[in-house]
Amino acid sequence: MEDGGLGTESSEARLEYNSTQSRTAPEFRVYKRRWFILLVLCVLNCSNSMLWLTFAPVADQTAEHLHVTLDQVNWLSVVYMVVAIPLSFITTWMLDTLGLRPTMILGSWLNMAGSVVRVLGVLSYVPESTMFPVVMAGQTLCSLAQPLVIFSPTKLAALWFPEHQRTTANMIASMSNPLGLLFVNIFSPMILSRTNNLFMLLLIYAIPAIVICFLATVGIQKSVPPTPPSASADTSSSEPFLQGIKLDFAGLCGALFIVSGVIGAAFLGLFVDKTKLFTESIKITMCLTSLSCTAFAVVSQLEEQKVIIGAVCALFGLFGFASYPVAMELSVECSYPVGEATSAGLVFISGQIQSIVYTMLLPALTTKLTHSPRSVCAAGDDANLSWMVPVLVMAGLCCLASCSFVVIFHTQYRRLNAEADAVKTHSAQPEIEGMTNSSTDA
């Protein structure tokens, strides 16, 4: 049961773990405003991911407009990974010490400021030699916001949502990030092909950032609800602790990857919320992800097999993205009572470090092909590259990681166990008081 609105707390119904609890047992409540905060975080996460990979689907056109090379364009996305690693430690401290509200508001302002600077960098009166540095400066500001918004879902779920909704809330907030990647893969090629104007592209992506900055600043009033939604929230602590493929088809594959991933994450999040089978779900999805990655490594070498390639990309996303929100919740479960931001932050830092390594390593493993009249790739030094070896290496790494995780990883659900112990303690308290009163009367 929930409260009747954002501002009325008198009509808020109570969620209790046991209907027979005495008056001394804590009372847990949920508030409808949690859905507004979740919406703000979702849009903020989506906006930040759109700003991150704005240029990836249109790298050739971006290089032409900014008068730079493709390697320099790649740095517009790599800067996110580089900046995120040191900033992640600060973000975990902010979430656990200052709270959710200042972290989200700061993230929204950095996100908005970066998007505006990017637009200013491509105005007609800006010298060509200055365009790329200004856009990079804006991209760096946006990258500062990424840890602030990506670390927040686990904290929001733990502080505002009851035990039976935590994984679902985390899934919704986390999957808004790949949803932004979906929009980028669809709209960046579409906008640039129709307008041939980089200014219009960046302006369109800046609008959501500006709107959500206003909503976050005005709408989020508190970091925590007046009363906790669960026992763990009540006792929450912060203890330390492709060859020749057109860009349109590549964008379609990316869209299939993300859409199927969001669907898979939705179903798996609901399933885990009901069953609490965190470890089993992650191990199964990781194995299926490895199989999908291996299948992609094979079918990506086939000619004129777009349907098969698209289907494999969909399966890859279905299993790969589905594990992300559950893995973030599992990191909190196995590290409790360490703060949610700390556990999620360490997972994120690990992912960012690996992303930098793979972004630099895999292109270095490509080999040049002889010119083919059927090729639709751009001309120049970056044209006609074979990605067979990088894709096979990626499949091998994925299989190795999955096998290692299945064999090595075993854990207890510390947060769920702590909540169960808290319920037992409060339920047993009336019996102890009754026995004490009886002995006194005797």
Coordinates of C-alpha atoms in Angstrom, one line a residue, residues 23-424:
R23 CA 3.8 -2.1 18.8
T24 CA 7.5 -2.1 19.5
A25 CA 8.2 -3.6 16.0
P26 CA 9.3 -1.1 13.3
E27 CA 6.7 0.0 10.7
F28 CA 7.9 0.2 7.1
R29 CA 6.2 2.5 4.6
V30 CA 6.5 3.2 0.9
Y31 CA 5.8 6.6 -0.8
K32 CA 4.5 7.2 -4.3
R33 CA 7.1 9.9 -4.8
R34 CA 9.6 7.0 -5.2
W35 CA 8.2 6.5 -8.7
F36 CA 8.9 10.1 -9.6
I37 CA 12.5 9.8 -8.4
L38 CA 12.8 6.6 -10.4
L39 CA 11.5 8.4 -13.5
V40 CA 14.0 11.2 -13.1
L41 CA 16.9 8.8 -12.7
C42 CA 15.7 6.8 -15.8
V43 CA 15.6 9.9 -18.0
L44 CA 18.9 11.1 -16.6
N45 CA 20.5 7.8 -17.2
C46 CA 19.1 7.6 -20.8
S47 CA 20.2 11.1 -21.6
N48 CA 23.8 10.5 -20.3
S49 CA 24.1 7.4 -22.4
M50 CA 22.9 9.2 -25.5
L51 CA 25.5 11.9 -24.9
W52 CA 28.1 9.3 -24.4
L53 CA 27.8 7.5 -27.8
T54 CA 26.2 10.3 -29.9
F55 CA 29.0 10.1 -32.4
A56 CA 29.6 6.3 -32.5
P57 CA 27.0 5.4 -35.2
V58 CA 28.1 8.4 -37.4
A59 CA 31.9 8.4 -36.8
D60 CA 32.8 9.1 -40.4
Q61 CA 30.4 12.1 -40.7
T62 CA 31.6 13.4 -37.3
A63 CA 35.2 13.2 -38.4
E64 CA 34.3 15.2 -41.5
H65 CA 32.4 17.9 -39.7
L66 CA 35.0 18.4 -37.0
H67 CA 37.9 18.0 -39.3
V68 CA 39.6 15.3 -37.3
T69 CA 40.5 11.6 -37.7
L70 CA 38.4 8.6 -36.7
D71 CA 40.9 7.9 -33.8
Q72 CA 40.1 11.3 -32.4
V73 CA 36.4 10.7 -32.7
N74 CA 36.8 7.5 -30.7
W75 CA 38.2 9.5 -27.9
L76 CA 34.9 11.3 -27.5
S77 CA 33.6 8.0 -26.1
V78 CA 36.8 6.7 -24.5
V79 CA 37.0 9.9 -22.3
Y80 CA 33.9 8.5 -20.5
M81 CA 35.9 5.4 -19.5
V82 CA 39.0 7.3 -18.5
V83 CA 37.2 9.9 -16.4
A84 CA 34.9 7.4 -14.7
I85 CA 37.6 5.4 -13.0
P86 CA 39.0 8.0 -10.6
L87 CA 35.6 9.7 -10.2
S88 CA 34.0 6.4 -9.2
F89 CA 35.6 6.5 -5.8
I90 CA 34.4 10.0 -5.2
T91 CA 30.9 9.0 -6.3
T92 CA 30.7 6.1 -3.9
W93 CA 31.7 8.5 -1.1
M94 CA 29.1 11.0 -2.2
L95 CA 26.2 8.5 -2.3
D96 CA 27.1 7.0 1.0
T97 CA 27.9 10.2 2.8
L98 CA 26.0 13.1 1.2
G99 CA 23.1 11.1 -0.1
L100 CA 21.1 10.4 -3.2
R101 CA 19.6 13.8 -3.8
P102 CA 22.8 15.9 -4.1
T103 CA 24.5 13.2 -6.2
M104 CA 21.6 13.1 -8.7
I105 CA 21.3 16.8 -8.9
L106 CA 25.0 17.3 -9.4
G107 CA 24.9 14.6 -12.1
S108 CA 22.0 16.3 -13.9
W109 CA 23.8 19.7 -13.9
L110 CA 27.1 18.2 -15.2
N111 CA 25.1 16.3 -17.9
M112 CA 23.2 19.5 -18.9
A113 CA 26.4 21.7 -18.9
G114 CA 28.3 19.2 -21.1
S115 CA 25.4 18.9 -23.6
V116 CA 25.2 22.7 -23.9
V117 CA 29.0 23.1 -24.4
R118 CA 28.9 20.5 -27.2
V119 CA 26.3 22.6 -29.0
L120 CA 28.3 25.7 -28.6
G121 CA 31.4 24.0 -30.0
V122 CA 29.8 23.4 -33.4
L123 CA 28.3 26.9 -34.0
S124 CA 29.1 28.4 -37.4
Y125 CA 31.3 31.2 -36.0
V126 CA 33.6 28.8 -34.1
P127 CA 36.9 28.3 -35.9
E128 CA 37.4 24.8 -37.3
S129 CA 40.5 24.2 -35.2
T130 CA 38.5 25.0 -32.0
M131 CA 35.5 22.8 -32.7
F132 CA 36.9 19.5 -31.6
P133 CA 38.5 20.8 -28.4
V134 CA 35.3 22.5 -27.3
V135 CA 33.2 19.4 -28.1
M136 CA 35.7 17.3 -26.2
A137 CA 35.4 19.6 -23.2
G138 CA 31.6 19.2 -23.3
Q139 CA 32.0 15.5 -23.6
T140 CA 34.3 15.5 -20.6
L141 CA 31.7 17.3 -18.5
C142 CA 29.1 14.7 -19.5
S143 CA 31.5 11.9 -18.6
L144 CA 31.8 13.4 -15.1
A145 CA 28.1 12.8 -14.7
Q146 CA 28.2 9.1 -15.7
P147 CA 29.3 7.5 -12.4
L148 CA 26.9 9.8 -10.5
V149 CA 23.9 8.5 -12.4
I150 CA 25.0 4.9 -13.0
F151 CA 25.8 4.2 -9.3
S152 CA 22.4 5.6 -8.2
P153 CA 20.0 2.8 -9.1
T154 CA 21.1 0.4 -6.3
K155 CA 21.0 3.2 -3.8
L156 CA 17.6 4.4 -4.9
A157 CA 16.2 0.8 -4.8
A158 CA 17.6 0.2 -1.4
L159 CA 16.4 3.4 0.2
W160 CA 13.0 3.9 -1.4
F161 CA 11.6 0.5 -2.5
P162 CA 10.4 -2.4 -0.5
E163 CA 12.1 -5.8 -0.6
H164 CA 9.8 -7.2 -3.2
Q165 CA 10.3 -4.3 -5.6
R166 CA 14.1 -3.6 -5.3
T167 CA 15.3 -5.7 -8.2
T168 CA 12.5 -4.4 -10.5
A169 CA 13.4 -0.8 -9.6
N170 CA 17.0 -1.4 -10.2
M171 CA 16.3 -3.1 -13.5
I172 CA 14.2 -0.2 -14.7
A173 CA 16.7 2.4 -13.7
S174 CA 19.7 0.4 -15.1
M175 CA 18.1 -0.5 -18.4
S176 CA 17.4 3.1 -19.2
N177 CA 21.1 3.4 -19.9
P178 CA 21.1 0.9 -22.9
L179 CA 17.7 2.5 -23.9
G180 CA 19.7 5.6 -24.6
L181 CA 22.1 3.6 -26.7
L182 CA 19.1 2.3 -28.6
F183 CA 18.0 5.9 -29.4
V184 CA 21.5 6.9 -30.5
N185 CA 21.8 3.9 -32.9
I186 CA 18.4 4.9 -34.4
F187 CA 18.4 8.7 -34.4
S188 CA 22.0 9.7 -35.0
P189 CA 22.2 8.2 -38.5
M190 CA 18.7 9.4 -39.2
I191 CA 19.2 13.0 -38.1
L192 CA 22.5 13.4 -39.7
S193 CA 21.5 11.8 -43.0
R194 CA 18.5 14.1 -43.3
T195 CA 20.0 17.4 -42.1
N196 CA 23.7 16.9 -42.7
N197 CA 24.0 19.2 -39.7
L198 CA 26.0 18.3 -36.6
F199 CA 24.6 21.3 -34.7
M200 CA 21.1 20.0 -35.1
L201 CA 22.1 16.5 -33.9
L202 CA 23.8 17.9 -30.7
L203 CA 20.9 20.3 -30.1
I204 CA 18.3 17.5 -30.1
Y205 CA 20.3 15.5 -27.6
A206 CA 20.8 18.6 -25.4
I207 CA 17.0 19.1 -24.9
P208 CA 16.4 16.0 -22.7
A209 CA 19.5 16.9 -20.6
I210 CA 18.1 20.4 -20.0
V211 CA 14.6 19.2 -19.1
I212 CA 15.8 16.5 -16.7
C213 CA 18.2 18.9 -15.0
F214 CA 15.2 21.1 -14.1
L215 CA 13.1 18.2 -12.9
A216 CA 15.8 16.8 -10.7
T217 CA 16.7 20.2 -9.2
V218 CA 13.1 21.1 -8.4
G219 CA 11.4 17.7 -7.9
I220 CA 13.8 15.7 -5.7
Q221 CA 13.4 17.1 -2.2
K222 CA 14.9 14.4 0.0
S223 CA 17.6 11.7 -0.2
V224 CA 15.6 9.2 1.9
P225 CA 11.9 8.8 2.7
P226 CA 10.6 9.8 6.1
T227 CA 10.3 6.2 7.1
P228 CA 12.2 3.2 5.7
P229 CA 10.6 0.7 3.3
S230 CA 12.4 -2.3 4.6
A231 CA 14.5 -3.6 7.5
S232 CA 17.8 -3.3 5.5
A233 CA 17.0 0.3 4.6
D234 CA 16.3 0.9 8.3
T235 CA 19.8 -0.4 9.2
S236 CA 21.6 0.7 6.0
S237 CA 25.2 1.5 6.6
S238 CA 28.1 2.7 4.6
E239 CA 30.9 0.4 5.8
P240 CA 34.0 0.7 3.7
F241 CA 34.9 -1.9 1.9
L242 CA 32.0 -6.2 -39.0
Q243 CA 33.3 -6.4 -42.5
G244 CA 31.5 -4.4 -45.3
I245 CA 28.3 -3.9 -43.3
K246 CA 26.5 -0.6 -43.9
L247 CA 26.1 1.8 -41.1
D248 CA 22.3 1.5 -41.2
F249 CA 22.5 -2.3 -40.7
A250 CA 25.1 -1.9 -37.9
G251 CA 22.7 0.5 -36.2
L252 CA 19.8 -2.0 -36.7
C253 CA 21.9 -4.7 -35.1
G254 CA 22.7 -2.4 -32.2
A255 CA 19.0 -1.6 -31.8
L256 CA 18.1 -5.3 -31.8
F257 CA 20.8 -5.9 -29.2
I258 CA 19.5 -3.2 -26.9
V259 CA 15.7 -3.8 -27.3
S260 CA 16.0 -7.5 -26.7
G261 CA 18.3 -6.8 -23.7
V262 CA 15.7 -4.5 -22.2
I263 CA 13.0 -7.1 -22.6
G264 CA 15.2 -9.8 -21.1
A265 CA 16.2 -7.6 -18.2
A266 CA 12.5 -6.9 -17.5
F267 CA 11.5 -10.5 -17.4
L268 CA 14.6 -11.6 -15.4
G269 CA 14.2 -8.7 -12.9
L270 CA 10.6 -9.7 -12.2
F271 CA 11.6 -13.4 -11.9
V272 CA 14.4 -12.7 -9.5
D273 CA 12.2 -10.3 -7.4
K274 CA 9.8 -13.2 -6.9
T275 CA 12.3 -16.1 -6.5
K276 CA 15.5 -14.5 -5.1
L277 CA 17.6 -16.8 -7.3
F278 CA 20.3 -14.2 -7.9
T279 CA 23.3 -16.5 -8.4
E280 CA 21.5 -19.1 -10.4
S281 CA 20.1 -16.5 -12.8
I282 CA 23.4 -14.8 -13.3
K283 CA 25.3 -18.0 -14.0
I284 CA 22.7 -19.2 -16.5
T285 CA 22.5 -15.9 -18.4
M286 CA 26.3 -15.6 -18.5
C287 CA 26.6 -19.0 -20.1
L288 CA 24.0 -18.2 -22.6
T289 CA 25.7 -14.9 -23.3
S290 CA 28.9 -16.7 -24.0
L291 CA 27.2 -19.0 -26.4
S292 CA 25.6 -16.0 -28.2
C293 CA 29.0 -14.2 -28.4
T294 CA 30.5 -17.3 -29.9
A295 CA 27.7 -17.6 -32.4
F296 CA 28.2 -14.0 -33.3
A297 CA 31.9 -14.6 -33.9
V298 CA 31.0 -17.3 -36.4
V299 CA 28.0 -15.7 -38.3
S300 CA 29.6 -12.3 -38.5
Q301 CA 32.1 -13.8 -41.0
L302 CA 29.3 -15.0 -43.3
E303 CA 28.3 -13.0 -46.4
E304 CA 24.7 -11.9 -47.1
Q305 CA 23.3 -13.4 -43.9
K306 CA 21.8 -10.3 -42.4
V307 CA 18.8 -12.1 -40.9
I308 CA 21.0 -14.6 -39.0
I309 CA 23.4 -11.8 -37.8
G310 CA 20.4 -9.8 -36.6
A311 CA 18.9 -12.8 -34.8
V312 CA 22.2 -13.6 -33.0
C313 CA 22.6 -9.9 -32.0
A314 CA 19.1 -10.0 -30.5
L315 CA 20.0 -13.2 -28.5
F316 CA 23.3 -11.7 -27.4
G317 CA 21.5 -8.6 -26.0
L318 CA 18.7 -10.7 -24.6
F319 CA 21.0 -12.7 -22.3
G320 CA 23.8 -10.2 -21.9
F321 CA 21.9 -7.1 -20.8
A322 CA 19.4 -9.2 -18.8
S323 CA 22.2 -10.1 -16.3
Y324 CA 23.2 -6.4 -15.7
P325 CA 20.6 -5.2 -13.2
V326 CA 20.5 -8.6 -11.4
A327 CA 24.3 -8.5 -11.1
M328 CA 24.2 -5.1 -9.5
E329 CA 21.7 -6.3 -7.0
L330 CA 23.8 -9.4 -6.4
S331 CA 26.8 -7.3 -5.7
V332 CA 24.8 -5.5 -2.9
E333 CA 23.6 -8.8 -1.5
C334 CA 27.0 -10.5 -1.2
S335 CA 28.8 -7.4 0.2
Y336 CA 26.1 -6.2 2.7
P337 CA 26.4 -4.2 5.0
V338 CA 28.9 -2.3 2.7
G339 CA 27.1 0.7 1.2
E340 CA 25.2 0.1 -2.1
A341 CA 27.1 2.7 -3.9
T342 CA 30.4 1.1 -2.9
S343 CA 29.6 -2.4 -4.1
A344 CA 28.0 -1.1 -7.4
G345 CA 30.9 1.3 -7.9
L346 CA 33.5 -1.4 -7.7
V347 CA 31.7 -3.4 -10.3
F348 CA 31.4 -0.3 -12.5
I349 CA 35.1 0.6 -12.1
S350 CA 36.1 -3.0 -13.1
G351 CA 33.9 -2.7 -16.2
Q352 CA 35.3 0.7 -17.2
I353 CA 38.9 -0.5 -16.9
Q354 CA 38.1 -3.5 -19.1
S355 CA 36.3 -1.2 -21.5
I356 CA 39.4 0.9 -22.0
V357 CA 41.6 -2.2 -22.5
Y358 CA 39.2 -3.7 -25.0
T359 CA 38.7 -0.4 -26.9
M360 CA 42.4 0.0 -27.3
L361 CA 43.3 -3.7 -27.8
L362 CA 40.6 -5.0 -30.2
P363 CA 41.1 -2.4 -33.0
A364 CA 44.9 -3.2 -32.8
L365 CA 44.1 -6.8 -33.7
T366 CA 42.3 -5.9 -36.9
T367 CA 44.0 -6.6 -40.3
K368 CA 43.7 -4.8 -43.6
L369 CA 41.8 -6.4 -46.4
T370 CA 42.5 -6.0 -50.1
H371 CA 40.1 -3.6 -51.8
S372 CA 36.8 -5.1 -52.8
P373 CA 34.3 -3.5 -55.2
R374 CA 31.5 -4.8 -52.9
S375 CA 32.8 -2.9 -49.9
V376 CA 30.7 -0.1 -48.6
C377 CA 33.1 1.1 -45.9
A378 CA 34.7 4.5 -45.9
A379 CA 37.9 5.0 -47.9
G380 CA 41.2 5.8 -46.2
D381 CA 43.4 4.3 -43.5
D382 CA 40.4 3.0 -41.6
A383 CA 38.8 1.3 -44.6
N384 CA 38.4 -2.4 -45.3
L385 CA 39.5 -3.8 -41.9
S386 CA 38.8 -7.5 -40.9
W387 CA 37.5 -7.8 -37.4
M388 CA 37.6 -11.6 -37.4
V389 CA 40.4 -11.9 -34.9
P390 CA 39.1 -9.3 -32.4
V391 CA 35.6 -10.9 -32.4
L392 CA 37.1 -14.4 -31.8
V393 CA 39.3 -13.0 -29.0
M394 CA 36.2 -11.3 -27.4
A395 CA 34.3 -14.6 -27.6
G396 CA 37.1 -16.5 -26.0
L397 CA 37.3 -13.9 -23.1
C398 CA 33.6 -14.1 -22.6
C399 CA 33.7 -17.9 -22.4
L400 CA 36.6 -17.8 -20.0
A401 CA 34.9 -15.3 -17.7
S402 CA 31.6 -17.3 -17.7
C403 CA 33.3 -20.6 -16.9
S404 CA 35.4 -19.0 -14.1
F405 CA 32.3 -17.4 -12.6
V406 CA 30.2 -20.6 -12.6
V407 CA 33.0 -22.6 -11.0
I408 CA 34.4 -20.1 -8.5
F409 CA 31.5 -17.8 -7.4
H410 CA 29.5 -18.9 -4.3
T411 CA 28.0 -16.5 -1.8
Q412 CA 25.4 -15.9 0.8
Y413 CA 22.6 -13.4 0.4
R414 CA 23.7 -11.2 3.4
R415 CA 21.1 -8.5 3.0
L416 CA 18.2 -10.9 2.7
N417 CA 19.5 -12.9 5.7
A418 CA 19.8 -9.7 7.7
E419 CA 16.2 -8.7 6.9
A420 CA 15.0 -12.2 7.9
D421 CA 16.9 -12.1 11.2
A422 CA 15.4 -8.6 11.9
V423 CA 11.9 -9.9 11.4
K424 CA 12.5 -12.9 13.6

